[in-house]
Coordinates of C-alpha atoms in Angstrom, one line a residue:
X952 CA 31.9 18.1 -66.5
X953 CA 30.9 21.2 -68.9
X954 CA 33.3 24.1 -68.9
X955 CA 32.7 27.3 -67.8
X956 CA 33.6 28.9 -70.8
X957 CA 31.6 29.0 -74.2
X958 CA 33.5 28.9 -77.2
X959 CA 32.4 30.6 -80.4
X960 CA 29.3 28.7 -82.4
X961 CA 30.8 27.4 -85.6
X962 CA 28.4 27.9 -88.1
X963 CA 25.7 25.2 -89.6
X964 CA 27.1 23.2 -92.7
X965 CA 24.3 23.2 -95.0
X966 CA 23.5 19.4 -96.4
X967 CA 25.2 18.6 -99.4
X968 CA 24.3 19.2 -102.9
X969 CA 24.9 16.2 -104.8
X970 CA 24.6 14.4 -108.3
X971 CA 20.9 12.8 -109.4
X972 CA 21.7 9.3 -108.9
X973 CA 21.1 7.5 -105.7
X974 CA 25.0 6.8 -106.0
X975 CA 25.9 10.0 -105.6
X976 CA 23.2 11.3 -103.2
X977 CA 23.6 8.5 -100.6
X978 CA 27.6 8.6 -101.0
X979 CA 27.0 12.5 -100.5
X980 CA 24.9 12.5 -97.1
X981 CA 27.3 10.3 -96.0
X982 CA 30.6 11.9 -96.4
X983 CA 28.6 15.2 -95.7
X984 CA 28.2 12.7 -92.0
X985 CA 30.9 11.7 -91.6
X986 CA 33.1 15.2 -92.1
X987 CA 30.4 16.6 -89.6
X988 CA 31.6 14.0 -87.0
X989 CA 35.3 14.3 -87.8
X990 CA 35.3 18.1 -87.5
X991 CA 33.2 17.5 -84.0
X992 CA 35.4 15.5 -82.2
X993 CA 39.0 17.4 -83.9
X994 CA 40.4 19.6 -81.2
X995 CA 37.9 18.5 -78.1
X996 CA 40.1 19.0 -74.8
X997 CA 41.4 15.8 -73.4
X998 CA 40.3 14.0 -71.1
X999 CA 37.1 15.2 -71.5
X1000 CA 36.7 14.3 -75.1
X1001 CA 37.3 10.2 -73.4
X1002 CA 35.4 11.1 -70.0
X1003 CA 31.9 9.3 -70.1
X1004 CA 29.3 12.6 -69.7
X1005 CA 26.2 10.3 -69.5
X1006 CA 25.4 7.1 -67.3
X1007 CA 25.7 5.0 -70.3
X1008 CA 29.5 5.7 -70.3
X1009 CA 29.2 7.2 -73.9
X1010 CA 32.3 9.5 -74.7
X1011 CA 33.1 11.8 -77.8
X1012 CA 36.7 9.7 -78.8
X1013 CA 34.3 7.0 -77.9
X1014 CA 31.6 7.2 -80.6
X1015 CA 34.7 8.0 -83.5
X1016 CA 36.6 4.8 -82.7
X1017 CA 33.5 3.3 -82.7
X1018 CA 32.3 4.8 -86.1
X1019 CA 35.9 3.7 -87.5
X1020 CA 35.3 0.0 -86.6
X1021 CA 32.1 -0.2 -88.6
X1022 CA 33.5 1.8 -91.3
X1023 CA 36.4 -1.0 -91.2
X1024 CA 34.1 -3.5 -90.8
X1025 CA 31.2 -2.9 -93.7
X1026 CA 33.8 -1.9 -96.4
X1027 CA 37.3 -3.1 -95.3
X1028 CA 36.2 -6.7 -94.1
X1029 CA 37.6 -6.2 -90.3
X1030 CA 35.9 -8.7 -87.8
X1031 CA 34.8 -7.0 -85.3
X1032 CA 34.3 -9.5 -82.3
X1033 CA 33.5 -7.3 -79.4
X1034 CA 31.3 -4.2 -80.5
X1035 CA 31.4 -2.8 -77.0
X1036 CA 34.9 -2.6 -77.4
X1037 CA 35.1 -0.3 -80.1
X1038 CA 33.5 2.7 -78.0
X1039 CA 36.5 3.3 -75.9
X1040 CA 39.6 4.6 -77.7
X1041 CA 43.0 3.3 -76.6
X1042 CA 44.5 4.9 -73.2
X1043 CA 47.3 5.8 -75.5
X1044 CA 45.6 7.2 -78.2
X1045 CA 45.2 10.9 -78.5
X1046 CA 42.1 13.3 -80.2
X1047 CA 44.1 13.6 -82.9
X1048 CA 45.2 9.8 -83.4
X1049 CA 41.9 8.9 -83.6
X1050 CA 40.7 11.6 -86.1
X1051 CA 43.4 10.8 -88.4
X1052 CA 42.6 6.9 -87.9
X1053 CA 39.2 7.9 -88.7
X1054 CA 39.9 10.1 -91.6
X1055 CA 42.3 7.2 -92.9
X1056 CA 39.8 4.7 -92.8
X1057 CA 37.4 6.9 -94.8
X1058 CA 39.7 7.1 -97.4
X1059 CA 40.6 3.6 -98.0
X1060 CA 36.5 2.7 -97.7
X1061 CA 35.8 5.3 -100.3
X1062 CA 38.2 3.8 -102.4
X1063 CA 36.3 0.5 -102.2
X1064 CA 33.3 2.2 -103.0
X1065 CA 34.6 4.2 -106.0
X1066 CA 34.8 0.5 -107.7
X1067 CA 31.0 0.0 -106.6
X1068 CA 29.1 0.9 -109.7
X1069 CA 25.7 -1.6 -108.7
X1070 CA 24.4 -0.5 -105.6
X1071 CA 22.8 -3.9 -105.7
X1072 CA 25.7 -5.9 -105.9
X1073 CA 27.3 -7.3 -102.4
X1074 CA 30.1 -4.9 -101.0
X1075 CA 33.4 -6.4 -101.7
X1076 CA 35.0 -6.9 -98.8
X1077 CA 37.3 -9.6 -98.1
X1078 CA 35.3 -12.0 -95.2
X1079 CA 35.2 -15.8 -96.1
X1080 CA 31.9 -17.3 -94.8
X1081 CA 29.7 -14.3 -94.2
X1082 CA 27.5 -12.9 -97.1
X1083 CA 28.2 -9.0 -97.7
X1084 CA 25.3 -6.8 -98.0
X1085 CA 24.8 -4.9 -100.8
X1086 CA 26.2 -1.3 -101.2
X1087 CA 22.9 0.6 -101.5
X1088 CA 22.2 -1.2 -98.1
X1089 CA 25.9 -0.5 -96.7
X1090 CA 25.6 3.2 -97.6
X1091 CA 22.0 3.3 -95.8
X1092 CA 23.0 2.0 -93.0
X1093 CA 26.3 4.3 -92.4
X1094 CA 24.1 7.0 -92.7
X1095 CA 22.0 6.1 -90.3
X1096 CA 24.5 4.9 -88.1
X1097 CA 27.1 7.8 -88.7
X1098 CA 24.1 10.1 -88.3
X1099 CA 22.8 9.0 -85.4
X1100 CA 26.6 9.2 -83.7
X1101 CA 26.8 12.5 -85.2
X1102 CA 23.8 13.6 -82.9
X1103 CA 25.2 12.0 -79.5
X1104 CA 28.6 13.6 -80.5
X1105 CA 26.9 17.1 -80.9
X1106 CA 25.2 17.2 -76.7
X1107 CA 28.5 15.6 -76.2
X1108 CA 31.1 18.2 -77.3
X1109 CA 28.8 20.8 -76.4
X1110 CA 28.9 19.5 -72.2
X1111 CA 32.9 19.5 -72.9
X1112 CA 33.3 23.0 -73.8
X1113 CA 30.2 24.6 -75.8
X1114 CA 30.3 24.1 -79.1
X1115 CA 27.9 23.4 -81.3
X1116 CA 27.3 23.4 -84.8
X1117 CA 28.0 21.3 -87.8

């Protein structure tokens, strides 16, 4: 349920400026992403940052854990077996847990990336059996699936307590 009180509108992060090579431009869009999600879902009031706001059940710590398990699963190798899993955080995890986790998991994926110099090249990840995509197609597809949690997270925190921006 939406608070009664509004809190201030942080103002809209302009997309990034980035380098000329598609490295740098699609690694750019999608950090710009993925700090605008982070920075959405830091501070939200608990419980309402786990309490589902739409039928579907969707919730803002929700959609991070969620984004973390792909991250983990496209560039650290996890095995994700139940994907419907991942959009509940655990009972015992707080905003901030899950933030940090999140921001962690960033980290170490960038680090796999910063040894990606082919975007055509599969991404190196450690999963015996399964063919890896390449990067160029990794990167695309965590922008468009960061971006398009980045959008449900926006309606989302802004029902919790009003704010908006990027």
């Amino acid at each position: 349920m939406p608070s009664t009180t509004r809190r201030d509108r942080r103002g809209d992060t302009p997309p990034p400026r980035t380098g000329s090579s598609e490295s740098e431009t699609l690694r750019g869009f999608l950090d710009y992403l993925r700090t605008s999600i982070a920075a959405k879902v830091d501070g939200a009031p608990e419980p309402q940052a786990r309490t589902a706001a739409v039928p579907s059940g969707t919730n803002l710590l929700g959609l991070l854990d969620h984004l973390t398990s792909v991250e983990r699963s496209m560039f650290l190798g996890d095995d994700v077996t139940d994907w419907q899993a991942t959009f509940q955080a655990a009972p015992a995890d707080s905003v901030a847990d899950v933030v940090a986790r999140y921001r962690e998991t960033i980290e170490r994926a960038n680090e796999v990336l910063d040894g990606c110099a082919d975007l055509g090249a599969p991404v190196p990840r450690p999963r015996p059996g399964r063919p890896a995509p390449s990067v160029r197609w990794a990167l695309t597809h965590m922008i468009e699936e960061t971006g398009r949690h980045a959008g449900h997270a926006d309606i989302l925190r802004e029902l919790i307590d009003g704010a908006t921006g990027r």
